[in-house]
Amino acid sequence: MPYVEEFRKKHGCIVYVSSWWNKIFDYPEFKWITPGDAVEGIYASYEIGCFDDQLDKNITNWRLTPLQKVAADILGIDYQPIRAKLTYEPHVPQGNGHPPKPYICFSEFSTMRNKFWNREGAWQKVIDYLNSLGYDCVSISTEPSQLDNVIRHCGQSIEQSLMDVSGCEFYIGLNAGPTWIAYSLNKPTVLITGVSEPWNDFPTPYRIAV
């Protein structure tokens, strides 16, 4: 979405945007439509994504390109990392009469098994250490977490996860969507990855290759 916005500004045009996540993006200048809706009288259309062996869509192999540059290339925009602007209800700390306890958000899951951190017991050791420092650890994964001593907000809506991340001290996760949400909200983000190169991910000083 940041590159669609750069495209709109570059060409001074009206942009209709269709995605499955229209409600979480904060781009009021866009004309948001539902996937499958028709728009009459458009000048041009672009399909943004990763396409295998379709150089008319991805000018280079998308697996050899920074993820955000895929969108920039398709739209003819100069590439630089840009955080997406998201809309969300800010987290309001609740202490029940006590100082609110700091918390971190995390997700130990991703859509592909090769993105997992497969070292046995590693996630639990991290949780135990953060608990010892006084942090609550909030799981925002879609999948149910089996870790001990965590707060399970698993399977909740993306809007609720945005609220959780907005109030956390930092985020820990894999090369996956929730990690990009934390990056977009400008939260310190510990990225654990063993499947990607540094140039492929968003810039973070807390990238851990395992």
PDB file of N, CA and C in Angstrom, residues 1 18-25 32 35 158-159:
ATOM      1  N   MET A   1       0.799  -1.222   0.000  1.00  0.00           N
ATOM      2  CA  MET A   1       0.000   0.000   0.000  1.00  0.00           C
ATOM      3  C   MET A   1       0.840   1.284   0.000  1.00  0.00           C
ATOM      4  N   SER A  18      -8.313  -2.545  -4.416  1.00  0.00           N
ATOM      5  CA  SER A  18      -9.052  -3.716  -3.956  1.00  0.00           C
ATOM      6  C   SER A  18      -8.108  -4.634  -3.203  1.00  0.00           C
ATOM      7  N   SER A  19      -8.454  -4.958  -1.973  1.00  0.00           N
ATOM      8  CA  SER A  19      -7.667  -5.915  -1.186  1.00  0.00           C
ATOM      9  C   SER A  19      -8.604  -6.618  -0.219  1.00  0.00           C
ATOM     10  N   TRP A  20      -8.072  -7.664   0.415  1.00  0.00           N
ATOM     11  CA  TRP A  20      -8.860  -8.374   1.424  1.00  0.00           C
ATOM     12  C   TRP A  20      -8.766  -7.689   2.784  1.00  0.00           C
ATOM     13  N   TRP A  21      -7.959  -6.618   2.892  1.00  0.00           N
ATOM     14  CA  TRP A  21      -7.728  -5.975   4.180  1.00  0.00           C
ATOM     15  C   TRP A  21      -8.021  -4.475   4.121  1.00  0.00           C
ATOM     16  N   ASN A  22      -9.004  -4.091   3.335  1.00  0.00           N
ATOM     17  CA  ASN A  22      -9.286  -2.665   3.142  1.00  0.00           C
ATOM     18  C   ASN A  22      -9.414  -1.897   4.451  1.00  0.00           C
ATOM     19  N   LYS A  23     -10.031  -2.494   5.451  1.00  0.00           N
ATOM     20  CA  LYS A  23     -10.405  -1.753   6.659  1.00  0.00           C
ATOM     21  C   LYS A  23      -9.218  -1.407   7.557  1.00  0.00           C
ATOM     22  N   ILE A  24      -8.081  -2.057   7.369  1.00  0.00           N
ATOM     23  CA  ILE A  24      -6.975  -1.797   8.300  1.00  0.00           C
ATOM     24  C   ILE A  24      -5.963  -0.786   7.757  1.00  0.00           C
ATOM     25  N   PHE A  25      -6.155  -0.325   6.523  1.00  0.00           N
ATOM     26  CA  PHE A  25      -5.201   0.618   5.943  1.00  0.00           C
ATOM     27  C   PHE A  25      -5.693   2.046   6.080  1.00  0.00           C
ATOM     28  N   TRP A  32     -11.661   2.727  -2.081  1.00  0.00           N
ATOM     29  CA  TRP A  32     -11.590   1.317  -1.715  1.00  0.00           C
ATOM     30  C   TRP A  32     -12.769   0.551  -2.301  1.00  0.00           C
ATOM     31  N   PRO A  35     -12.889  -6.901  -3.465  1.00  0.00           N
ATOM     32  CA  PRO A  35     -12.394  -7.787  -4.523  1.00  0.00           C
ATOM     33  C   PRO A  35     -13.544  -8.352  -5.352  1.00  0.00           C
ATOM     34  N   ILE A 158      -7.870  -9.372  13.230  1.00  0.00           N
ATOM     35  CA  ILE A 158      -6.676  -8.587  12.946  1.00  0.00           C
ATOM     36  C   ILE A 158      -6.767  -7.214  13.607  1.00  0.00           C
ATOM     37  N   GLU A 159      -7.987  -6.694  13.748  1.00  0.00           N
ATOM     38  CA  GLU A 159      -8.146  -5.409  14.425  1.00  0.00           C
ATOM     39  C   GLU A 159      -7.728  -5.500  15.894  1.00  0.00           C
TER      40      GLU A 159
END
